[in-house]
Coordinates of C-alpha atoms in Angstrom, one line a residue:
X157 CA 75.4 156.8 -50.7
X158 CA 78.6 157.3 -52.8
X159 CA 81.1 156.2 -51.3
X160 CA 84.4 157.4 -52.7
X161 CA 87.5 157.3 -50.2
X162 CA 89.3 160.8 -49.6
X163 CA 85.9 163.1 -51.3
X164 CA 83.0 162.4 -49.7
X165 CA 81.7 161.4 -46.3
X166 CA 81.4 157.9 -45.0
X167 CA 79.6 156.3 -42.3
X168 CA 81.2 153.7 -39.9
X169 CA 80.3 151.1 -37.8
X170 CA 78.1 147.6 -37.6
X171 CA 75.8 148.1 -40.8
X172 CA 72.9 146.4 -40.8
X173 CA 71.6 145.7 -44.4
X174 CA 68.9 143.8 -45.6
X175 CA 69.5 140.7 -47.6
X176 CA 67.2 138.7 -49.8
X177 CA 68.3 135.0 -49.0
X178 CA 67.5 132.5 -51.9
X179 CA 69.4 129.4 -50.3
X180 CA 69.1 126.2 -52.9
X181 CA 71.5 123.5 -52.4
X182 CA 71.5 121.6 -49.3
X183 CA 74.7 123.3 -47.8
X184 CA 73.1 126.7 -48.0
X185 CA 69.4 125.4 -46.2
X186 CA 72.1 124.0 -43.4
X187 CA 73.5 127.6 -43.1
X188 CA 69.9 128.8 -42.9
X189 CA 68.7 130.9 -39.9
X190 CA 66.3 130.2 -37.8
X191 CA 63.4 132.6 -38.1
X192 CA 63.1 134.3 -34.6
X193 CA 65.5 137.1 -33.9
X194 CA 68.0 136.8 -30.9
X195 CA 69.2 139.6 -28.5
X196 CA 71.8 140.0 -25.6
X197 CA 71.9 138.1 -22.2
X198 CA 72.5 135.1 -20.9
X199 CA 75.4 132.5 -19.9
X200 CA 77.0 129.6 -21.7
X201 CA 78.8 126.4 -20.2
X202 CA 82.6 126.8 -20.4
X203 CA 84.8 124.7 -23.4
X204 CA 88.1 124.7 -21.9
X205 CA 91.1 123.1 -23.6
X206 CA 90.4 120.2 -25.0
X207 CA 92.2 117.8 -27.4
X208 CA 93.0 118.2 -31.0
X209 CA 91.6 114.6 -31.6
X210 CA 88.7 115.1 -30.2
X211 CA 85.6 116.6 -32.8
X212 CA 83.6 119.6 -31.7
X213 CA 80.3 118.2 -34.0
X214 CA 80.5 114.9 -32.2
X215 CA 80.4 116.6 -28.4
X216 CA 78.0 119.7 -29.8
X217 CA 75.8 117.4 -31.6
X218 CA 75.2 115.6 -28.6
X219 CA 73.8 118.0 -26.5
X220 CA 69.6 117.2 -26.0
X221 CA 67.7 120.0 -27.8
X222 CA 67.6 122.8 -25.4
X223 CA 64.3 123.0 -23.2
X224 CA 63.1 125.9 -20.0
X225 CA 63.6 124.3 -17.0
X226 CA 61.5 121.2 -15.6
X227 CA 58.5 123.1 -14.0
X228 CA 56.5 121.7 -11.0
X229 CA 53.8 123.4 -8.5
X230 CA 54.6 127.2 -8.5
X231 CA 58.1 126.6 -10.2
X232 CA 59.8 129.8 -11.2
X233 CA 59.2 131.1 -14.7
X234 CA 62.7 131.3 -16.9
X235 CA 63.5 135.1 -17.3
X236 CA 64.1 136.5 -20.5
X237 CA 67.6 136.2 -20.3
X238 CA 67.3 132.4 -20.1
X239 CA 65.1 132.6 -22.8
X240 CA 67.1 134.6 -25.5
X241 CA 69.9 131.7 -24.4
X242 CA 67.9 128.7 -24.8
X243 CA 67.0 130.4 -28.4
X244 CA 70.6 131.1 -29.7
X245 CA 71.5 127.5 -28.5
X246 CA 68.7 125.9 -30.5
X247 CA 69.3 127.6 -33.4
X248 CA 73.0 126.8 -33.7
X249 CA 72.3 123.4 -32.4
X250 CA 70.0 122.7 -35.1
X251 CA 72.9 124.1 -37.8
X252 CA 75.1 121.4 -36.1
X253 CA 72.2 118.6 -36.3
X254 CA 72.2 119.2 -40.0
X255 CA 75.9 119.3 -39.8
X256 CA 76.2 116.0 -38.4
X257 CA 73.6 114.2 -40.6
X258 CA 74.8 115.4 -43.7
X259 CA 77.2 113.4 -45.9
X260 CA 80.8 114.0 -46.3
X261 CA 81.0 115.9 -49.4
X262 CA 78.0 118.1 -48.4
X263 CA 79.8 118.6 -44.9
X264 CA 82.7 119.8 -46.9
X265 CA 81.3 122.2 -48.7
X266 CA 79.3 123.5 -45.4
X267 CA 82.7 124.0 -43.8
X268 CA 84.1 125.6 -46.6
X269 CA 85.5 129.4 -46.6
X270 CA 83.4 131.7 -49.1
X271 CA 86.3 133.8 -50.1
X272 CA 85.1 135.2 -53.5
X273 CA 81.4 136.3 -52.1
X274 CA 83.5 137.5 -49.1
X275 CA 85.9 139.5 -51.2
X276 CA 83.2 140.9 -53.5
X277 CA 81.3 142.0 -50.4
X278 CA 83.9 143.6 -48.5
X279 CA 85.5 145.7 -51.6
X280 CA 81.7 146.8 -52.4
X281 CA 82.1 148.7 -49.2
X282 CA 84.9 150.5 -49.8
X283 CA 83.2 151.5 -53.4
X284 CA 79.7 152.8 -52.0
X285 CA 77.6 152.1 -48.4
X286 CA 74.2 153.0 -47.8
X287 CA 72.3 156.0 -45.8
X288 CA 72.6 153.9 -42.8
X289 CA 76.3 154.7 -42.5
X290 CA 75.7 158.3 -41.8
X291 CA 75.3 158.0 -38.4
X292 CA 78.9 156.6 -38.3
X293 CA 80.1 159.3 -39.6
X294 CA 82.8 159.6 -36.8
X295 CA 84.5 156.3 -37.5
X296 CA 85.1 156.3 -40.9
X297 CA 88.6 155.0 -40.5
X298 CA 87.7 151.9 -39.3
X299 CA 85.6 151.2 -41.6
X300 CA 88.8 151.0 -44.1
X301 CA 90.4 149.1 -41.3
X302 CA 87.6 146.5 -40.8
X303 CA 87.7 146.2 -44.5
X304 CA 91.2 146.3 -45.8
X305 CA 92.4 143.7 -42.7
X306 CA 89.5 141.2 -44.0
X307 CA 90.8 141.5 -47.5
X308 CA 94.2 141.0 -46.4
X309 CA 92.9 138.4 -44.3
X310 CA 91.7 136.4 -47.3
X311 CA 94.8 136.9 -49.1
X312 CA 93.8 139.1 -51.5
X313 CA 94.8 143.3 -51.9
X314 CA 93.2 146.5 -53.3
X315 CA 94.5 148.0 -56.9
X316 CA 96.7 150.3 -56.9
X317 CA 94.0 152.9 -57.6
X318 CA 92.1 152.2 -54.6
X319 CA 94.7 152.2 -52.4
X320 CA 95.9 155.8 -53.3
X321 CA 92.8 156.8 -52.9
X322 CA 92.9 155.4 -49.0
X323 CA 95.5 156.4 -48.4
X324 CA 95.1 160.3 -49.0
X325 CA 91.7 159.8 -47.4
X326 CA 93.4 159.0 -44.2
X327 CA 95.6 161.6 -44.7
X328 CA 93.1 163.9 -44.4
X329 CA 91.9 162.2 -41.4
X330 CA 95.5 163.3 -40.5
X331 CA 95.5 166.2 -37.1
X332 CA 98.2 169.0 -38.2
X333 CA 99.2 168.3 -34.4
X334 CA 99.3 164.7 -34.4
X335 CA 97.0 161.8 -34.3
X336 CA 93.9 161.4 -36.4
X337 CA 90.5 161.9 -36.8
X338 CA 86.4 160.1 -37.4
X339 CA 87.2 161.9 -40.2
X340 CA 88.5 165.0 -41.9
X341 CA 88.1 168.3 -40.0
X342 CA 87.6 166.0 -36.9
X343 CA 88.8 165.7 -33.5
X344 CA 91.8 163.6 -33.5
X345 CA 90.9 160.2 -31.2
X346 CA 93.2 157.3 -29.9
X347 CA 90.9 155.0 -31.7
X348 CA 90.5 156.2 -34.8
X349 CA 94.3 156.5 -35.0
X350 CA 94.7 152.8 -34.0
X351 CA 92.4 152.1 -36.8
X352 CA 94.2 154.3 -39.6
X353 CA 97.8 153.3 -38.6
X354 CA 96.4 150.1 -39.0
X355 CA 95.6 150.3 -42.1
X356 CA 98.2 151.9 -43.7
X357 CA 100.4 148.9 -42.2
X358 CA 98.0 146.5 -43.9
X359 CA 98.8 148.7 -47.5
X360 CA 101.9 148.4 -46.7
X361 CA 103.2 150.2 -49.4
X362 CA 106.2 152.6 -49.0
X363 CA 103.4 155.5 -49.7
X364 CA 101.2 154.2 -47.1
X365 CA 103.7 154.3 -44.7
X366 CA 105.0 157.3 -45.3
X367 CA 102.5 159.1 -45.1
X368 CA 102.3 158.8 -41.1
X369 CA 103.8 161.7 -39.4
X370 CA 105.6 160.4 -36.2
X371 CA 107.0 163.4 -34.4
X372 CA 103.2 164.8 -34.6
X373 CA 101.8 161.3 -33.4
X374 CA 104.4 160.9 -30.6
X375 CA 103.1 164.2 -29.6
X376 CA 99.6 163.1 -29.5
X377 CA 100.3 160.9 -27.6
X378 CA 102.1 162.5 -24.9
X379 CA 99.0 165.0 -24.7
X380 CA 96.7 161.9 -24.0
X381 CA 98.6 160.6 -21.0
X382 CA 97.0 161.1 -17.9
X383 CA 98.6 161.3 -14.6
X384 CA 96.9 158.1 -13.7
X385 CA 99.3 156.4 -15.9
X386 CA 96.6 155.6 -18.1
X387 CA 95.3 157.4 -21.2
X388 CA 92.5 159.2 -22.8
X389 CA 91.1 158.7 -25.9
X390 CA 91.1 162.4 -26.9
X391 CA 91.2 165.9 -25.4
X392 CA 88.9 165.5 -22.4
X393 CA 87.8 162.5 -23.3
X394 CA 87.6 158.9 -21.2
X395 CA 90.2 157.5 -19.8
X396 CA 89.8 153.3 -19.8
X397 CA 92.0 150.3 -20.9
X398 CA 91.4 150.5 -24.5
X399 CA 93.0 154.1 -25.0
X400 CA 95.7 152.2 -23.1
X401 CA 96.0 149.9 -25.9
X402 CA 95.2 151.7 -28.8
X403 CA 98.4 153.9 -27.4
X404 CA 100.4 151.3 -27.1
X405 CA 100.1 149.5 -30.0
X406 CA 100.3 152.6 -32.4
X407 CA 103.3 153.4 -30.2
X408 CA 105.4 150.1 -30.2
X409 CA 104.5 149.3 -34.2
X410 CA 105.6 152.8 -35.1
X411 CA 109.1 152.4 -33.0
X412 CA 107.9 155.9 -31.0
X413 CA 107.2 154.3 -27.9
X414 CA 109.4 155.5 -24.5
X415 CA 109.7 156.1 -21.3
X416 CA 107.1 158.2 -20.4
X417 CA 104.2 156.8 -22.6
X418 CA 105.1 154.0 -20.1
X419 CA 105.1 155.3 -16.7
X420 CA 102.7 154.0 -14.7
X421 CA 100.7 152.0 -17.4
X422 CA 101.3 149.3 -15.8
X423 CA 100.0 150.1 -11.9
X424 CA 96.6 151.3 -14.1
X425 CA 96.2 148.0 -15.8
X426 CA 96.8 145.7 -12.8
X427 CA 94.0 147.7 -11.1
X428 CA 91.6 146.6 -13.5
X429 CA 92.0 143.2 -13.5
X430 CA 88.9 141.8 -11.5
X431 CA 88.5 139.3 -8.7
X432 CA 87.4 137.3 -11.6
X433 CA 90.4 137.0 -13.8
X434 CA 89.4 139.0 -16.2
X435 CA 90.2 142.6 -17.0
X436 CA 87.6 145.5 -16.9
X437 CA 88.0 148.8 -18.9
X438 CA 88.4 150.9 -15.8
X439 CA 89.1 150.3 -11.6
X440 CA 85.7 148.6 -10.4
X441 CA 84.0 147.9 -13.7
X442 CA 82.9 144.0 -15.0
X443 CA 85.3 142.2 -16.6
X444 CA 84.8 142.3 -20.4
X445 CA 86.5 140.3 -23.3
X446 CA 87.9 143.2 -25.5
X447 CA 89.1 145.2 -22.1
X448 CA 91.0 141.8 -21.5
X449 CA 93.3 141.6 -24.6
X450 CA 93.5 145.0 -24.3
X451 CA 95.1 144.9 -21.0
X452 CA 96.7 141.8 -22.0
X453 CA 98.5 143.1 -24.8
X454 CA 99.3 146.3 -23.7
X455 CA 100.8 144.9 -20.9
X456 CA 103.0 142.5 -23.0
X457 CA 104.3 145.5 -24.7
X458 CA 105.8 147.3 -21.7
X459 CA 106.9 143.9 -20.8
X460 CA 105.0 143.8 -17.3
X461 CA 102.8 140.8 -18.5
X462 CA 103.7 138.9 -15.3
X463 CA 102.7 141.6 -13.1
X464 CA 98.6 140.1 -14.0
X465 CA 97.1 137.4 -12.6
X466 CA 97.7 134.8 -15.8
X467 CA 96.1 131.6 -14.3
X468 CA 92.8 133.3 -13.4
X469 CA 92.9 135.5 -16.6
X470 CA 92.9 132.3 -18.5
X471 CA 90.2 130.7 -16.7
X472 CA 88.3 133.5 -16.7
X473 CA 88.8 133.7 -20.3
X474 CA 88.9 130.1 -21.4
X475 CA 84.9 129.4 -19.7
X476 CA 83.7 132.4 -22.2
X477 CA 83.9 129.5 -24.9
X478 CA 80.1 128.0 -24.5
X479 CA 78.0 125.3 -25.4
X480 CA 77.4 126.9 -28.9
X481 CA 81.3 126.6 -29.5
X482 CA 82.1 130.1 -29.7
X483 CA 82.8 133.2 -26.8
X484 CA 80.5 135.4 -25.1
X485 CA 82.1 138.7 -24.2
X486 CA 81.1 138.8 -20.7
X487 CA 79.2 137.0 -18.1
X488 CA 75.7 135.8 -18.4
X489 CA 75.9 137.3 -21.7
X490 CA 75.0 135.8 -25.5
X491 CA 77.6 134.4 -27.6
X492 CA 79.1 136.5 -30.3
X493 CA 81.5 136.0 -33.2
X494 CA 83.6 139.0 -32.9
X495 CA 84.7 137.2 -29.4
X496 CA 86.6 135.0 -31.8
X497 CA 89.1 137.2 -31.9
X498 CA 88.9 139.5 -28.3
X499 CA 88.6 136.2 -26.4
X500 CA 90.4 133.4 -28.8
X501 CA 92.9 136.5 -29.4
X502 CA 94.1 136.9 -25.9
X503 CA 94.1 133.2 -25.5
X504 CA 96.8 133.5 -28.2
X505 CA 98.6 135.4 -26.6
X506 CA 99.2 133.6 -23.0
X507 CA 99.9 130.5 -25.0
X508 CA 103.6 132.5 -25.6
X509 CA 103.5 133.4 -21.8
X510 CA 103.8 129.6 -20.8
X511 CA 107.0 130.2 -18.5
X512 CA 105.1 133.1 -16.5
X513 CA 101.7 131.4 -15.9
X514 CA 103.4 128.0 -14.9
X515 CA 106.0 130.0 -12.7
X516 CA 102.5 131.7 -11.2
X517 CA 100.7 128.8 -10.9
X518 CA 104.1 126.9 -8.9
X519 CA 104.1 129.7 -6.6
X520 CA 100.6 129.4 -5.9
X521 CA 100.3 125.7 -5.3
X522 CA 103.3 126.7 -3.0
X523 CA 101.5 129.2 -1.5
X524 CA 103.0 132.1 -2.6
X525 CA 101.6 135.0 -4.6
X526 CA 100.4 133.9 -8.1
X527 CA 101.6 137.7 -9.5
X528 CA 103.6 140.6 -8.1
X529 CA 103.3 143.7 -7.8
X530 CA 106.3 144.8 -8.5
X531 CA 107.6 144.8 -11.6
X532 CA 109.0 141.6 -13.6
X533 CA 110.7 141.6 -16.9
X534 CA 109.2 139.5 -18.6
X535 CA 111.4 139.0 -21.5
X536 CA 115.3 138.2 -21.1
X537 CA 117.4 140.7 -22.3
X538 CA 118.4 138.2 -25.2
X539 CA 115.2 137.8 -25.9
X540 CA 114.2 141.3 -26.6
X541 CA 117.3 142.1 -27.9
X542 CA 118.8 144.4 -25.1
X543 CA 122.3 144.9 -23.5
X544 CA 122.0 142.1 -20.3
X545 CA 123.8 145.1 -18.2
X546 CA 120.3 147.0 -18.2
X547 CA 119.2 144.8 -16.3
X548 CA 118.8 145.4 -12.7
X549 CA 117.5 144.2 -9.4
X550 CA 114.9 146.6 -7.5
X551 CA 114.3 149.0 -10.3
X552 CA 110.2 150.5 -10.0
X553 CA 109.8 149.9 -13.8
X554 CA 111.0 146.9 -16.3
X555 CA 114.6 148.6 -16.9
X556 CA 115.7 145.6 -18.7
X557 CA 113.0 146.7 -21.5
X558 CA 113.9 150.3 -21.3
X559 CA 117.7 152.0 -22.0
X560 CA 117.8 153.0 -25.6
X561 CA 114.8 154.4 -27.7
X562 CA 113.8 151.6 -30.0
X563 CA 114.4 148.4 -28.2
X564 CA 110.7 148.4 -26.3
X565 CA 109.1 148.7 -29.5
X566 CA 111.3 145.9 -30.5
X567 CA 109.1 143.5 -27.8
X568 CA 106.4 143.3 -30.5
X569 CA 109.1 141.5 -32.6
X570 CA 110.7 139.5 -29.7
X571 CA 107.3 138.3 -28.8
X572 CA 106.3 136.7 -32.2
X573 CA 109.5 135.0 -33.0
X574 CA 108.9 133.3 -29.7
X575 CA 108.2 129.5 -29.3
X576 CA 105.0 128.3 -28.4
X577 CA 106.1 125.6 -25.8
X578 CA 102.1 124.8 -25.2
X579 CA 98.9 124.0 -27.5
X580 CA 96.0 126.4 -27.8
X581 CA 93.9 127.2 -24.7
X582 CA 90.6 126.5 -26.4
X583 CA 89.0 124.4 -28.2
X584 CA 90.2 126.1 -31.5
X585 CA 88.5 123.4 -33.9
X586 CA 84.7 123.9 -32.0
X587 CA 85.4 128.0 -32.4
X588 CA 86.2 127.4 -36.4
X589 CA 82.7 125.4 -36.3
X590 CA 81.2 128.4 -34.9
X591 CA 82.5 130.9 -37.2
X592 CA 82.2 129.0 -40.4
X593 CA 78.6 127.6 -39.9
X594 CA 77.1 130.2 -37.4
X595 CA 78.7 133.3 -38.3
X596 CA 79.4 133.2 -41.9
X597 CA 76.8 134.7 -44.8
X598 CA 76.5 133.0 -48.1
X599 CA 76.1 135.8 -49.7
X600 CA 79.5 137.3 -48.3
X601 CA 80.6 138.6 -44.9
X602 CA 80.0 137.5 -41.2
X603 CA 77.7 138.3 -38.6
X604 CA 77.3 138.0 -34.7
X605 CA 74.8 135.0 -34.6
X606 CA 72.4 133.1 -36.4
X607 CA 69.5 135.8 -36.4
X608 CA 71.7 138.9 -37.0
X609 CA 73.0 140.9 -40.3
X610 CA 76.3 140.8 -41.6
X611 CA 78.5 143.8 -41.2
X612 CA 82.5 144.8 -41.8
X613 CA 83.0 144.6 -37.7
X614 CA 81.9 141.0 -37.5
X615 CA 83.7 140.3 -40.7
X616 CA 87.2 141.8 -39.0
X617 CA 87.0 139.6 -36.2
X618 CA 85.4 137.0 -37.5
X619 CA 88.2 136.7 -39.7
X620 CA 90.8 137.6 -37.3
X621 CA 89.2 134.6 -34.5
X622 CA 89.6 132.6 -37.6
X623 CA 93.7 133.2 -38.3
X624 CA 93.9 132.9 -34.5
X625 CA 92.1 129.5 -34.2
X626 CA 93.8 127.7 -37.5
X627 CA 97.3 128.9 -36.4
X628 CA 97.0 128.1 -32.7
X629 CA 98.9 124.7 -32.6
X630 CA 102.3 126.1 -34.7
X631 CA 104.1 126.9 -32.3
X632 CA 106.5 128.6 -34.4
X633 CA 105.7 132.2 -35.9
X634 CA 106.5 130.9 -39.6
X635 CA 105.4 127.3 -39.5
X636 CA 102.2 126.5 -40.8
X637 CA 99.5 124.9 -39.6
X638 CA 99.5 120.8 -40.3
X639 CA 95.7 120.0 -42.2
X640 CA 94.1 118.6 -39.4
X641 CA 94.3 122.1 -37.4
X642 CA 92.5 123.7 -40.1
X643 CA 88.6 123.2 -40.5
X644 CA 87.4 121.9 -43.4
X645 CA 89.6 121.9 -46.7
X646 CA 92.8 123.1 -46.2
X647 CA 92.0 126.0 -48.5
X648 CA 90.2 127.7 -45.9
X649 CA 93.8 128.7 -44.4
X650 CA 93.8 132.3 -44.0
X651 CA 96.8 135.1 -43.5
X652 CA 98.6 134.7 -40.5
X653 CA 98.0 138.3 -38.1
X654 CA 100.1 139.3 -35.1
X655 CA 98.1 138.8 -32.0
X656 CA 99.2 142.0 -30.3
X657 CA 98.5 144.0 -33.5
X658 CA 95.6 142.2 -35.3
X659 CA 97.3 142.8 -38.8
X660 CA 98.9 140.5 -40.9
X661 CA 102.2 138.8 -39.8
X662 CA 103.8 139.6 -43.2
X663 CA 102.5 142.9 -43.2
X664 CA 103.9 143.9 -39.8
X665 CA 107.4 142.5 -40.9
X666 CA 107.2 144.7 -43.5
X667 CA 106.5 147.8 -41.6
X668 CA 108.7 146.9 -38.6
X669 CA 111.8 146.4 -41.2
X670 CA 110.4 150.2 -42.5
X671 CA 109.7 152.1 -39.2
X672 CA 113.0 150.3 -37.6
X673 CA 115.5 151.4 -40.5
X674 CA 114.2 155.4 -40.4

């Protein structure tokens, strides 16, 4: 199917295409997949922080090659769940085997970014996608999202062509009453707008980010909170932690967000954080990886981060990295690469929240409460940029981050330019091994596991758990990475994102400087 941006219809979603793999040198029979597919199930041992020095290939490499349990009269039979996870680990522990074997220029080019295949790839889709896109018919902005972040990603752009034509695409995407759409004609959904705002931010030029009408998205907005505090994701639609979010971010990177978008966010978000650590996407639910940096972020843009449990939250999150060296989403569940950047992501973020988890986790050695639930500002009023005289003792909500319109948006800005006073809280060299060698396609793009198709999701955040990993030991915003935090040739450093945004640091600069001067 045709697919050209702003006149005709496009599908959206995780594509699943077929690919003829004709793999001849020896670094593309390493990357090879094993033969028998893999589904969704079972647990993974936990990676926690580990040292820079030490080499994810060495410890992975060592693990014996994995086996059902030992059986003995009437033993019980591994269920299917075990199964699946016993077959995921042996295929990526075979990729490492070969890994570890081979010699150093060959393990050099196995670690080695793809970026032309990836580029060519990823701009095909934009161009024309198949009939299996049809069904995501509903989505189609993200699809340009997915796409256009991966490019930028890789440090490349579209033509100027291209991009006009996105950009009056998502125009059309555009609701008359705010907000915008799967597509043209459409319901207007949290998501989707997420996704397009997104994406014009990644254009980034001053056409792009024009063309985003804020009085009718503030609107929107408005119409989608819920008396819960919480938001859903369209007229009568769900209300969970991701419309929270997807709110919030469009919100706070626009420099529309107030008062009342705020109210009660907080109380709704605290409520879904589980006995685990972890946050789920409504009250009661299982804790889940995206619903966590959801949370997470969203709560770091109303500047009630400390009101969360943050030493459970990072445990929680920190034993989703498994034996196969990247994060499941959930527990008992199969690794995945887009975890990279839901799981490494919020990781990313509490590394800037050092002073409130180890002011938590003081209290609770001293047997106080590890978080409150009042309200705690979690930013000085230096640091996000606020008269100190807001500040004030008691208040129900973070007054220090309130007072004039414009300075809670600023906490996006605050937060970045924040030093990291801690290293990364996973092992971000054994996550780059996972992406490069289990998720990444030869032939361009990235995938979920060995055994799956590549698709434009998986090649986001992929990507995005890629940016997160390299960068994790600068602990300054616009210092990068030294060579031995980057896997593989030092070529392989990608764009820089903003955690709490997912777009490219120098993009959201950009666009902050634009939506903060209107």
């Amino acid at each position: 199917m045709s697919l050209r941006i702003g006149h005709r219809r496009i599908g959206f979603g995780r594509p699943k295409p077929t690919h003829s793999r004709n793999r001849t040198s020896t670094s593309r029979q390493a990357r090879a997949d094993a033969s028998a597919p893999s589904s969704s199930c079972l647990p993974t041992s936990g990676i926690t922080s580990a040292s820079m020095e030490s080499s994810p290939s060495s410890s992975s490499l060592s693990q014996p090659h994995p086996t059902p349990p030992p059986t003995s009269s009437g033993p019980p039979r591994p269920t299917i769940t075990q199964l699946e996870q016993f077959n995921v680990e042996a295929k990526v522990f075979e990729i490492y085997r070969m890994l570890h074997g081979a010699d150093p220029s060959t393990r050099s080019v196995m670690l080695e970014i793809w970026r032309d295949k990836h580029i060519e790839f990823l701009t095909r889709g934009l161009e024309q996608l198949g009939p299996s896109f049809l069904v995501l018919d509903a989505n189609r902005p993200w699809i340009c999202y997915w796409i256009i972040h991966s490019i930028s990603l890789l440090g490349d752009s579209l033509d100027s062509e291209l991009e006009d034509r996105v950009v009056e695409f998502l125009s059309r995407c555009q609701d008359q009453n705010g907000g915008y759409s799967g597509g043209p004609g459409q319901m207007p959904h949290l998501a989707t707008t997420y996704a397009a705002v997104n994406t014009l931010i990644t254009l980034g030029s001053e056409m792009a980010l024009s063309s985003i009408h804020r009085e009718n998205l503030v609107k929107f907005l408005h119409r989608m909170k819920d008396s819960s505090g919480a938001f859903r994701m369209h007229d009568g639609g769900e209300i969970d932690v991701r419309a929270c979010y997807t709110a919030i971010s469009v919100a706070s990177v626009l420099n529309i967000l107030d008062d009342e978008l705020i109210k009660g966010l907080g109380n709704y978000i605290l409520s879904c954080q589980t006995y685990e650590g972890g946050i789920s996407g409504e009250p009661g639910s299982e804790a889940h990886g995206g619903y966590t940096f959801c949370g997470l972020a969203a709560m770091i843009l109303i500047n009630e981060a400390g009101r969360l449990d943050l030493p459970r939250l990072i445990d929680w999150v920190a034993l989703r990295q498994g034996v196969e060296c990247g994060f499941q989403g959930r527990v008992n569940k199969l690794v995945d690469g887009c975890y990279s950047f839901w799981q490494g992501g919020s990781l990313a973020l509490a590394q800037r929240l050092f002073p409130i988890l180890q002011s938590q986790s003081e209290s609770s050695l001293a047997g106080g409460v590890q978080a409150s639930a009042d309200c705690t500002c979690d930013f000085t009023t230096v640091e996000a940029g606020l008269d100190e005289n807001l500040c004030t003792v008691g208040t129900s909500h973070c007054e220090s981050a309130k007072g004039v319109e414009g300075e809670l948006s600023d906490l996006g800005f605050s937060f970045i330019k924040r030093h990291s006073e801690c290293g990364p809280l996973f092992h971000s060299i054994a996550l780059q091994q996972y992406i490069l060698l289990c998720s990444q396609v030869l032939e361009g793009g990235f995938k979920d596991k060995p055994g799956k198709q590549r698709d434009f999701y998986h090649s986001c955040y992929c990507l995005s758990g890629l940016s997160v990993s390299q960068y994790s030991w600068s602990g300054d915003a616009d210092v990068p990475p030294l060579p031995r935090a980057v896997l593989g040739p030092y070529t392989n450093l990608l764009e820089r994102i903003h955690p709490l945004y997912n777009v490219s640091l120098d993009k959201y600069y950009k666009a902050h400087e634009f939506f903060f001067n209107i």
